[in-house]
Amino acid sequence: MRRLVHFVVLLLVLGAGYVAVTQPENLPFRVPWQGQTPAAPAPQPEAEGDASTEPPPDTTVRTGPFGEVTDAALEALVARQPISIPALRAREYPGSRLTVVRTLNAGSNYSRQVVSYQSDGLKIFALLTVPNGTPPKGGWPAIVFNHGYIPPQQYRTTERYVAYQDAFARAGYVTLKSDYRGHGDSEGEAGGGYNDPGYTVDVLNAAASLKKDPRVNRDRMGVWGHSMGGQLSLRAMLVDPDLKAASLWAGVVASYDVLATDWNPPKGEEKPTLDRLNRRYLRALSPNAYLQDLDGRPIELQQGTADEDVPYSFQQAFADDLRAARQRFTAYRYPGDNHNLSGNLRTALNRSVAFFNDNL
């Protein structure tokens, strides 16, 4: 699979600067078949001393008498892929009590703390904000805050998305921004947001941990995601029905078949193509194949047309998928703005706050 490399962009906003980049990694779009007729791969001998290595996802599939792949067979194949929505739904996400690691300088009307929680047996760190005062009846509404790709070795809990998180905290929301596994002081390895389920598991355990906090109203929980965090947020919504609404900024949310062919193809080369069988497979593997399971929970989309990291066409493609699935959404287009909506940041934040006010 061709490696998809993206570049660094700089944002200075409200006095808090950060660098956000998209991730040069292999996406989960390795097609299982080189031709139209699928065949079981030949078994590979196990390397000596490598018995603990997990086997790769099973890509064998039964075909009909004429070599055709039925929808049922394709669904069974997809369900065996760890990144798929069926596989994620088959897991458990108990979360844990949020443990305070250290208290930070307070915001204007809210507290800030570095906390930790458990995910897959790993200690994951996060930045928690809680409004001051007595919680309303039932608890404060809460937002699981999912950041975009930043090189894990450069990531610092308190240096990223400060102004973004502040906007929701000021508006009376509990927010929790996770340091995905392998980021900052979080345990585990940073496996990537697209070809590995780990980050999504961390997000779902973050949501489960918030539900355990007596200050939080578990019936008023949403997700916010930027770039890679948009993909994580979409998966989380489709796995956890307690997440009632999602605001996705410049999200990597086009269907997998679109991402495999349209995301930064190498310059000077022809755009990659997929045969019908592999396109069916990637479409079925994509979270977009399950949008009907949103069951009317609303989505907000915001993106700039000059985004050089995630094509604006991805928001358009996702909007088309939502329409086809007859799901509720609102989409905002910012002509000439970049990946971080630097030119319209205050407007975009106000719109997201209003969106959650209306839907949580």
CSV table of C-alpha atoms in Angstrom, one decimal:
chain,number,residue,atom,x,y,z
A,1,MET,CA,0.0,0.0,0.0
A,2,ARG,CA,1.3,3.4,-1.0
A,3,ARG,CA,2.3,5.4,2.0
A,4,LEU,CA,0.3,8.6,2.3
A,5,VAL,CA,2.5,11.5,3.5
A,6,HIS,CA,1.1,14.8,4.7
A,7,PHE,CA,2.9,17.9,5.8
A,8,VAL,CA,3.1,20.3,8.7
A,9,VAL,CA,0.8,23.2,9.3
A,10,LEU,CA,1.2,25.9,11.9
A,11,LEU,CA,-1.7,27.5,13.9
A,12,LEU,CA,-1.5,30.5,16.2
A,13,VAL,CA,-4.8,31.1,17.9
A,14,LEU,CA,-5.8,33.1,20.9
A,15,GLY,CA,-2.2,33.2,22.0
A,16,ALA,CA,-1.9,29.4,22.0
A,17,GLY,CA,0.2,28.1,19.2
A,18,TYR,CA,0.5,24.4,18.1
A,19,VAL,CA,1.6,22.3,15.3
A,20,ALA,CA,-0.8,19.8,13.8
A,21,VAL,CA,0.2,17.4,11.1
A,22,THR,CA,-1.5,14.5,9.5
A,23,GLN,CA,0.0,11.1,9.8
A,24,PRO,CA,2.3,9.3,7.3
A,25,GLU,CA,1.2,5.8,7.8
A,26,ASN,CA,-0.3,2.9,6.0
A,27,LEU,CA,-4.1,3.1,6.0
A,28,PRO,CA,-6.3,0.0,6.5
A,29,PHE,CA,-7.0,-0.1,2.8
A,30,ARG,CA,-4.8,-3.0,1.7
A,31,VAL,CA,-7.0,-4.8,-0.7
A,32,PRO,CA,-7.2,-8.6,-0.1
A,33,TRP,CA,-7.2,-9.6,-3.8
A,34,GLN,CA,-5.0,-8.7,-6.7
A,35,GLY,CA,-7.6,-9.9,-9.3
A,36,GLN,CA,-11.3,-10.4,-9.5
A,37,THR,CA,-11.2,-14.0,-8.1
A,38,PRO,CA,-10.3,-14.2,-4.4
A,39,ALA,CA,-8.1,-17.0,-3.2
A,40,ALA,CA,-6.9,-18.1,0.2
A,41,PRO,CA,-3.4,-17.0,0.9
A,42,ALA,CA,-0.8,-19.7,1.3
A,43,PRO,CA,0.1,-20.4,4.9
A,44,GLN,CA,3.3,-18.8,6.0
A,45,PRO,CA,5.8,-20.6,8.3
A,46,GLU,CA,6.1,-19.1,11.8
A,47,ALA,CA,9.5,-17.6,12.4
A,48,GLU,CA,11.4,-19.2,15.3
A,49,GLY,CA,11.1,-17.3,18.5
A,50,ASP,CA,8.1,-15.3,17.1
A,51,ALA,CA,5.3,-17.3,18.4
A,52,SER,CA,3.9,-14.3,20.4
A,53,THR,CA,3.4,-12.2,17.3
A,54,GLU,CA,-0.3,-11.6,16.5
A,55,PRO,CA,-1.3,-13.0,13.1
A,56,PRO,CA,-2.4,-10.6,10.4
A,57,PRO,CA,-6.2,-10.1,9.9
A,58,ASP,CA,-7.7,-13.1,8.1
A,59,THR,CA,-8.6,-12.1,4.5
A,60,THR,CA,-9.9,-15.5,3.2
A,61,VAL,CA,-13.4,-15.6,2.0
A,62,ARG,CA,-15.7,-18.3,0.7
A,63,THR,CA,-17.0,-17.8,-2.8
A,64,GLY,CA,-20.0,-19.2,-4.7
A,65,PRO,CA,-19.8,-22.0,-7.3
A,66,PHE,CA,-18.9,-19.4,-10.0
A,67,GLY,CA,-16.3,-17.6,-7.9
A,68,GLU,CA,-18.7,-14.8,-6.9
A,69,VAL,CA,-18.4,-13.1,-3.5
A,70,THR,CA,-21.8,-12.7,-1.9
A,71,ASP,CA,-22.7,-9.8,0.4
A,72,ALA,CA,-22.9,-12.2,3.3
A,73,ALA,CA,-19.4,-13.6,2.6
A,74,LEU,CA,-18.1,-10.0,2.3
A,75,GLU,CA,-19.7,-9.0,5.6
A,76,ALA,CA,-18.1,-12.1,7.3
A,77,LEU,CA,-14.7,-11.1,6.0
A,78,VAL,CA,-15.1,-7.5,7.2
A,79,ALA,CA,-16.2,-8.6,10.6
A,80,ARG,CA,-12.9,-10.4,11.1
A,81,GLN,CA,-10.9,-7.2,10.6
A,82,PRO,CA,-10.0,-5.6,14.0
A,83,ILE,CA,-10.7,-2.0,12.7
A,84,SER,CA,-14.2,-2.8,11.5
A,85,ILE,CA,-17.3,-1.6,13.2
A,86,PRO,CA,-18.5,-5.2,13.9
A,87,ALA,CA,-15.2,-6.1,15.5
A,88,LEU,CA,-15.2,-2.9,17.6
A,89,ARG,CA,-18.7,-3.6,18.7
A,90,ALA,CA,-17.7,-7.0,19.9
A,91,ARG,CA,-15.3,-5.6,22.4
A,92,GLU,CA,-16.0,-4.3,25.9
A,93,TYR,CA,-15.1,-0.7,27.0
A,94,PRO,CA,-15.3,-0.6,30.8
A,95,GLY,CA,-13.2,2.5,31.3
A,96,SER,CA,-12.3,3.3,34.9
A,97,ARG,CA,-12.4,6.0,37.5
A,98,LEU,CA,-10.6,9.1,36.4
A,99,THR,CA,-7.6,9.5,38.6
A,100,VAL,CA,-6.1,13.0,39.1
A,101,VAL,CA,-2.4,13.2,38.3
A,102,ARG,CA,-1.9,16.9,38.8
A,103,THR,CA,-3.9,20.1,38.9
A,104,LEU,CA,-3.2,22.8,36.4
A,105,ASN,CA,-3.9,26.5,36.4
A,106,ALA,CA,-7.7,27.0,36.2
A,107,GLY,CA,-9.5,28.5,33.3
A,108,SER,CA,-11.8,31.5,33.5
A,109,ASN,CA,-14.7,29.5,35.0
A,110,TYR,CA,-13.5,25.9,35.1
A,111,SER,CA,-10.8,23.7,36.6
A,112,ARG,CA,-8.1,21.9,34.6
A,113,GLN,CA,-6.5,18.6,35.6
A,114,VAL,CA,-4.3,16.0,34.0
A,115,VAL,CA,-6.0,12.7,34.8
A,116,SER,CA,-5.5,9.0,33.9
A,117,TYR,CA,-7.8,6.1,33.1
A,118,GLN,CA,-7.5,2.5,32.0
A,119,SER,CA,-7.9,1.3,28.4
A,120,ASP,CA,-6.9,-2.2,27.3
A,121,GLY,CA,-4.9,-2.5,30.5
A,122,LEU,CA,-2.9,0.6,29.6
A,123,LYS,CA,-2.7,3.8,31.7
A,124,ILE,CA,-3.9,6.6,29.4
A,125,PHE,CA,-3.5,10.2,30.3
A,126,ALA,CA,-5.9,13.0,29.4
A,127,LEU,CA,-6.7,16.6,30.1
A,128,LEU,CA,-10.0,17.1,32.0
A,129,THR,CA,-11.9,20.4,32.4
A,130,VAL,CA,-14.9,20.7,34.8
A,131,PRO,CA,-17.1,23.8,35.1
A,132,ASN,CA,-17.0,25.6,38.5
A,133,GLY,CA,-20.0,25.5,40.7
A,134,THR,CA,-22.7,23.0,41.5
A,135,PRO,CA,-23.6,20.7,38.6
A,136,PRO,CA,-27.1,21.0,37.2
A,137,LYS,CA,-29.6,18.2,38.0
A,138,GLY,CA,-28.3,15.0,36.4
A,139,GLY,CA,-24.8,16.4,36.0
A,140,TRP,CA,-22.8,18.5,33.5
A,141,PRO,CA,-23.0,17.7,29.8
A,142,ALA,CA,-19.7,16.3,28.5
A,143,ILE,CA,-17.7,16.2,25.3
A,144,VAL,CA,-15.1,13.5,24.5
A,145,PHE,CA,-12.5,15.6,22.7
A,146,ASN,CA,-10.5,13.8,20.0
A,147,HIS,CA,-7.4,15.6,18.6
A,148,GLY,CA,-5.9,15.2,15.2
A,149,TYR,CA,-2.6,13.6,14.3
A,150,ILE,CA,0.5,15.0,16.0
A,151,PRO,CA,3.8,13.0,16.0
A,152,PRO,CA,3.4,11.0,19.2
A,153,GLN,CA,7.0,11.8,20.3
A,154,GLN,CA,6.2,15.5,20.1
A,155,TYR,CA,2.8,15.4,21.7
A,156,ARG,CA,2.3,17.1,25.1
A,157,THR,CA,-0.9,17.0,27.1
A,158,THR,CA,-1.1,20.7,27.9
A,159,GLU,CA,0.2,22.2,24.6
A,160,ARG,CA,-2.4,21.1,22.1
A,161,TYR,CA,-5.8,22.4,21.2
A,162,VAL,CA,-5.9,24.7,24.2
A,163,ALA,CA,-8.2,27.3,22.7
A,164,TYR,CA,-10.5,24.7,21.2
A,165,GLN,CA,-11.0,22.9,24.5
A,166,ASP,CA,-11.3,26.3,26.3
A,167,ALA,CA,-14.3,27.3,24.2
A,168,PHE,CA,-16.4,24.2,25.3
A,169,ALA,CA,-15.2,24.4,28.9
A,170,ARG,CA,-16.2,28.1,29.1
A,171,ALA,CA,-19.7,27.1,27.8
A,172,GLY,CA,-20.3,24.8,30.7
A,173,TYR,CA,-19.2,21.4,29.3
A,174,VAL,CA,-17.0,18.8,31.0
A,175,THR,CA,-14.3,18.0,28.4
A,176,LEU,CA,-11.8,15.1,28.2
A,177,LYS,CA,-9.0,15.2,25.7
A,178,SER,CA,-7.2,11.8,25.6
A,179,ASP,CA,-3.5,11.3,25.0
A,180,TYR,CA,-4.0,8.2,22.9
A,181,ARG,CA,-1.7,5.3,23.6
A,182,GLY,CA,1.9,6.0,22.9
A,183,HIS,CA,1.3,9.8,23.2
A,184,GLY,CA,2.9,11.9,25.9
A,185,ASP,CA,3.1,9.7,29.1
A,186,SER,CA,0.3,7.3,28.0
A,187,GLU,CA,1.4,3.6,28.0
A,188,GLY,CA,1.3,1.4,24.9
A,189,GLU,CA,2.5,1.9,21.4
A,190,ALA,CA,1.1,4.5,18.9
A,191,GLY,CA,-0.3,2.2,16.3
A,192,GLY,CA,-2.0,4.9,14.2
A,193,GLY,CA,-5.5,6.1,13.8
A,194,TYR,CA,-6.5,4.3,10.6
A,195,ASN,CA,-5.1,0.8,10.4
A,196,ASP,CA,-5.2,-0.1,14.1
A,197,PRO,CA,-8.1,0.0,16.5
A,198,GLY,CA,-6.1,1.1,19.5
A,199,TYR,CA,-6.9,4.9,19.4
A,200,THR,CA,-10.6,4.2,18.9
A,201,VAL,CA,-10.5,1.8,21.9
A,202,ASP,CA,-8.9,4.6,24.0
A,203,VAL,CA,-11.6,7.0,22.9
A,204,LEU,CA,-14.4,4.6,23.8
A,205,ASN,CA,-12.8,3.9,27.2
A,206,ALA,CA,-12.5,7.7,27.7
A,207,ALA,CA,-16.3,7.9,27.2
A,208,ALA,CA,-16.9,5.0,29.5
A,209,SER,CA,-14.7,6.7,32.2
A,210,LEU,CA,-16.6,10.0,31.9
A,211,LYS,CA,-19.9,8.0,32.4
A,212,LYS,CA,-18.5,6.9,35.8
A,213,ASP,CA,-17.9,10.4,37.0
A,214,PRO,CA,-20.8,11.6,39.2
A,215,ARG,CA,-20.4,15.2,37.9
A,216,VAL,CA,-21.3,14.1,34.3
A,217,ASN,CA,-24.7,13.5,32.8
A,218,ARG,CA,-24.2,10.4,30.8
A,219,ASP,CA,-27.4,11.2,28.9
A,220,ARG,CA,-25.8,14.4,27.6
A,221,MET,CA,-22.5,13.3,26.0
A,222,GLY,CA,-21.1,14.1,22.6
A,223,VAL,CA,-17.8,13.9,20.7
A,224,TRP,CA,-15.7,16.5,18.9
A,225,GLY,CA,-13.0,15.5,16.5
A,226,HIS,CA,-10.5,17.2,14.2
A,227,SER,CA,-8.8,15.5,11.2
A,228,MET,CA,-7.8,12.0,12.4
A,229,GLY,CA,-10.0,12.7,15.4
A,230,GLY,CA,-12.9,13.0,13.1
A,231,GLN,CA,-12.4,9.4,12.0
A,232,LEU,CA,-12.1,8.2,15.6
A,233,SER,CA,-15.2,10.2,16.6
A,234,LEU,CA,-17.3,8.7,13.8
A,235,ARG,CA,-16.3,5.1,14.8
A,236,ALA,CA,-17.0,5.9,18.5
A,237,MET,CA,-20.5,7.2,17.6
A,238,LEU,CA,-21.2,4.0,15.7
A,239,VAL,CA,-20.1,1.8,18.6
A,240,ASP,CA,-21.5,3.7,21.6
A,241,PRO,CA,-25.1,4.8,21.3
A,242,ASP,CA,-24.7,6.9,24.4
A,243,LEU,CA,-22.8,9.5,22.4
A,244,LYS,CA,-25.6,11.7,21.2
A,245,ALA,CA,-24.0,14.1,18.8
A,246,ALA,CA,-20.7,14.8,17.0
A,247,SER,CA,-18.9,17.9,15.6
A,248,LEU,CA,-16.3,16.9,13.1
A,249,TRP,CA,-13.8,19.4,11.8
A,250,ALA,CA,-11.8,18.6,8.6
A,251,GLY,CA,-12.5,15.0,9.4
A,252,VAL,CA,-11.0,12.0,7.5
A,253,VAL,CA,-14.5,10.7,7.1
A,254,ALA,CA,-14.9,9.8,3.4
A,255,SER,CA,-15.6,6.1,2.7
A,256,TYR,CA,-12.5,3.9,2.7
A,257,ASP,CA,-12.7,3.3,-1.0
A,258,VAL,CA,-12.5,7.0,-1.6
A,259,LEU,CA,-9.6,7.4,0.9
A,260,ALA,CA,-7.7,4.6,-0.9
A,261,THR,CA,-7.8,6.4,-4.2
A,262,ASP,CA,-8.2,10.1,-3.5
A,263,TRP,CA,-6.0,11.0,-0.5
A,264,ASN,CA,-2.8,12.6,-1.7
A,265,PRO,CA,-1.9,10.4,-4.7
A,266,PRO,CA,1.8,10.8,-5.5
A,267,LYS,CA,2.6,13.6,-7.8
A,268,GLY,CA,3.3,12.6,-11.4
A,269,GLU,CA,1.6,9.3,-11.1
A,270,GLU,CA,-1.9,8.2,-12.1
A,271,LYS,CA,-4.6,8.2,-9.5
A,272,PRO,CA,-4.9,4.7,-8.0
A,273,THR,CA,-7.9,2.7,-9.1
A,274,LEU,CA,-9.8,-0.2,-7.6
A,275,ASP,CA,-11.6,-3.0,-9.3
A,276,ARG,CA,-15.2,-3.6,-8.4
A,277,LEU,CA,-14.6,-6.4,-5.9
A,278,ASN,CA,-12.0,-4.5,-3.9
A,279,ARG,CA,-14.1,-1.4,-3.9
A,280,ARG,CA,-17.0,-3.4,-2.5
A,281,TYR,CA,-14.7,-4.7,0.2
A,282,LEU,CA,-13.4,-1.3,1.2
A,283,ARG,CA,-16.8,0.2,1.1
A,284,ALA,CA,-18.1,-2.5,3.4
A,285,LEU,CA,-15.1,-2.1,5.8
A,286,SER,CA,-15.7,1.7,6.1
A,287,PRO,CA,-17.7,3.1,9.1
A,288,ASN,CA,-19.7,4.9,6.4
A,289,ALA,CA,-21.4,1.5,5.6
A,290,TYR,CA,-23.1,1.7,9.1
A,291,LEU,CA,-24.3,5.3,9.1
A,292,GLN,CA,-27.9,4.2,9.4
A,293,ASP,CA,-27.0,3.1,12.9
A,294,LEU,CA,-26.7,6.7,13.9
A,295,ASP,CA,-30.5,6.5,14.3
A,296,GLY,CA,-30.9,10.2,13.8
A,297,ARG,CA,-28.1,11.3,16.2
A,298,PRO,CA,-26.9,14.6,14.5
A,299,ILE,CA,-23.6,15.3,12.9
A,300,GLU,CA,-22.0,18.7,12.4
A,301,LEU,CA,-19.3,19.1,9.7
A,302,GLN,CA,-16.9,22.1,9.3
A,303,GLN,CA,-14.1,22.4,6.8
A,304,GLY,CA,-12.2,24.9,4.8
A,305,THR,CA,-12.0,24.6,1.0
A,306,ALA,CA,-8.2,25.3,1.0
A,307,ASP,CA,-7.4,22.4,3.3
A,308,GLU,CA,-4.1,21.0,2.0
A,309,ASP,CA,-4.1,18.0,4.4
A,310,VAL,CA,-7.6,16.6,4.1
A,311,PRO,CA,-9.4,17.4,0.8
A,312,TYR,CA,-12.6,19.3,1.1
A,313,SER,CA,-14.1,16.7,-1.1
A,314,PHE,CA,-14.0,14.3,1.8
A,315,GLN,CA,-16.6,16.4,3.7
A,316,GLN,CA,-18.7,16.5,0.5
A,317,ALA,CA,-18.5,12.7,0.1
A,318,PHE,CA,-19.4,12.1,3.7
A,319,ALA,CA,-22.4,14.5,3.4
A,320,ASP,CA,-23.5,12.4,0.4
A,321,ASP,CA,-23.3,9.2,2.5
A,322,LEU,CA,-25.3,10.8,5.3
A,323,ARG,CA,-28.0,11.9,2.9
A,324,ALA,CA,-28.1,8.4,1.4
A,325,ALA,CA,-28.5,6.9,5.0
A,326,ARG,CA,-31.1,9.6,5.8
A,327,GLN,CA,-29.3,10.9,8.8
A,328,ARG,CA,-29.3,14.4,10.3
A,329,PHE,CA,-26.4,16.7,9.6
A,330,THR,CA,-25.3,20.3,9.1
A,331,ALA,CA,-22.3,21.2,7.0
A,332,TYR,CA,-20.3,24.4,6.9
A,333,ARG,CA,-18.0,25.4,4.2
A,334,TYR,CA,-15.3,28.0,4.7
A,335,PRO,CA,-13.9,29.3,1.3
A,336,GLY,CA,-10.2,29.6,1.3
A,337,ASP,CA,-9.6,28.5,4.9
A,338,ASN,CA,-7.1,25.9,5.9
A,339,HIS,CA,-7.0,22.6,7.8
A,340,ASN,CA,-7.4,24.2,11.2
A,341,LEU,CA,-10.0,26.8,10.2
A,342,SER,CA,-7.6,29.5,11.3
A,343,GLY,CA,-9.4,32.3,9.4
A,344,ASN,CA,-12.8,31.4,10.9
A,345,LEU,CA,-11.9,29.9,14.2
A,346,ARG,CA,-14.1,31.9,16.5
A,347,THR,CA,-17.1,31.4,14.1
A,348,ALA,CA,-16.5,27.7,13.9
A,349,LEU,CA,-16.1,27.3,17.7
A,350,ASN,CA,-19.3,29.3,18.3
A,351,ARG,CA,-21.2,27.1,15.8
A,352,SER,CA,-19.9,23.9,17.5
A,353,VAL,CA,-20.9,25.2,21.0
A,354,ALA,CA,-24.4,26.1,19.7
A,355,PHE,CA,-24.7,22.7,18.0
A,356,PHE,CA,-24.0,20.9,21.3
A,357,ASN,CA,-26.3,23.3,23.2
A,358,ASP,CA,-29.1,22.3,20.8
A,359,ASN,CA,-28.4,18.6,20.8
A,360,LEU,CA,-27.2,17.5,24.2
